[in-house]
Amino acid sequence: MKLKSSEDHQQIGELSRSLGVTTRTLRLYEQMGLIDPPQRTEGGIRYYTKDDIRRIKFVLKLKELGLSLQQMQELAEIYSETKMPDKIMPRLIELLDSHTDAIHRRIGKLSSLARDISEYRRRIVDFYGIPR
């Protein structure tokens, strides 16, 4: 079967360009079970359906939210077992809450560091009489 890309499906190269990821990333996601293996042409070329693309976009959104590959893999396994997205949502919320807490801790540390740097700068300016 020879395919041209259309609204219903895309070949791996075109999809990777449109999503801003590498073909290697898509293959890794497939290998890790984050996405189902796509259909292939007789020549072995991967092509992705609308459902595949929706799933990849979901994985990319999880990555954008800061989830690790291991956390994404955990969610993929839960989804694969039940095939019901609503079953992964409680775990997703738990992971997102944990991630948000970590971000707030990091913000606190960075704020403290910014205050320390400002104070150190002020002392240098005062000690050496450098004009502000």
XYZ file of C-alpha atoms in Angstrom:
132
model
C 0.000 0.000 0.000
C 1.419 3.361 -0.991
C 0.175 6.291 1.058
C 0.235 9.985 0.606
C -0.275 12.047 3.714
C -3.796 13.289 4.210
C -6.028 14.550 6.964
C -6.656 10.941 7.992
C -3.047 9.843 8.343
C 0.523 11.085 8.248
C 3.855 9.435 7.628
C 6.419 9.631 10.403
C 8.617 12.329 8.843
C 5.758 14.686 8.127
C 4.226 14.091 11.564
C 7.514 14.700 13.369
C 7.975 18.002 11.518
C 4.417 19.140 12.202
C 4.750 18.362 15.924
C 8.278 19.715 16.297
C 9.788 16.421 17.458
C 12.238 14.034 15.869
C 11.336 10.733 14.261
C 13.617 9.203 16.885
C 11.356 10.627 19.621
C 8.286 9.050 18.025
C 10.072 5.700 17.764
C 11.156 5.970 21.410
C 7.578 6.676 22.522
C 6.455 3.623 20.559
C 9.232 1.468 22.047
C 8.353 2.592 25.587
C 4.659 1.845 25.057
C 3.636 5.508 25.371
C 1.945 5.192 21.992
C 0.702 2.142 20.159
C 2.735 0.929 17.214
C 1.391 2.682 14.136
C 0.183 0.955 11.027
C 2.747 0.368 8.306
C 2.776 0.283 4.566
C 3.946 -2.832 2.739
C 7.346 -1.131 2.549
C 7.421 -0.794 6.349
C 6.847 2.967 6.487
C 5.014 4.033 9.636
C 1.850 6.039 9.207
C -0.223 7.530 11.960
C -3.992 7.854 12.122
C -5.925 10.710 13.721
C -6.231 8.640 16.909
C -2.479 7.985 16.935
C -1.796 11.698 16.494
C -4.211 12.591 19.297
C -2.394 10.165 21.605
C 1.022 11.577 20.635
C -0.216 15.107 21.330
C -1.408 13.937 24.764
C 2.047 12.477 25.506
C 3.699 15.706 24.335
C 1.387 17.712 26.606
C 2.399 15.510 29.558
C 6.032 16.163 28.671
C 5.342 19.899 28.471
C 3.764 19.716 31.924
C 7.056 18.312 33.195
C 6.213 14.662 33.739
C 9.150 12.296 33.389
C 9.228 9.515 30.811
C 8.769 7.024 33.666
C 5.657 8.843 34.897
C 4.283 8.981 31.361
C 5.016 5.284 30.970
C 3.101 4.552 34.180
C 0.073 6.418 32.822
C 0.364 4.597 29.491
C 0.368 1.248 31.297
C -2.738 2.191 33.285
C -4.437 3.274 30.050
C -3.359 0.107 28.214
C -4.796 -2.086 30.945
C -8.198 -0.409 30.990
C -8.432 1.463 27.645
C -10.443 3.988 29.653
C -8.932 7.477 29.877
C -10.977 8.264 32.987
C -9.050 5.555 34.862
C -5.754 7.407 34.420
C -7.073 10.806 35.449
C -6.820 10.283 39.249
C -3.176 9.214 38.861
C -2.504 12.066 36.442
C -3.927 14.543 38.973
C -1.722 13.006 41.681
C 1.381 13.324 39.474
C 0.522 16.895 38.493
C -0.054 17.873 42.133
C 3.304 16.380 43.079
C 4.967 18.197 40.195
C 3.310 21.491 41.193
C 4.559 21.059 44.767
C 8.098 20.486 43.469
C 7.846 23.639 41.330
C 6.741 25.684 44.340
C 9.680 24.352 46.367
C 12.041 25.271 43.522
C 10.514 28.763 43.284
C 11.093 29.227 47.018
C 14.730 28.203 46.697
C 15.253 30.457 43.673
C 13.617 33.399 45.461
C 15.927 32.872 48.413
C 18.923 32.667 46.090
C 17.857 35.897 44.334
C 17.653 37.681 47.721
C 21.104 36.356 48.696
C 22.614 37.510 45.401
C 21.035 40.953 45.720
C 22.349 41.296 49.259
C 25.827 40.165 48.199
C 25.759 42.666 45.321
C 24.689 45.462 47.694
C 27.555 44.673 50.055
C 30.088 44.717 47.191
C 28.744 48.049 45.940
C 28.851 49.503 49.462
C 32.306 48.130 50.297
C 33.979 49.296 47.088
C 31.952 52.477 46.750
C 30.766 51.539 43.286
C 28.103 53.924 41.961
C 24.742 52.260 41.650
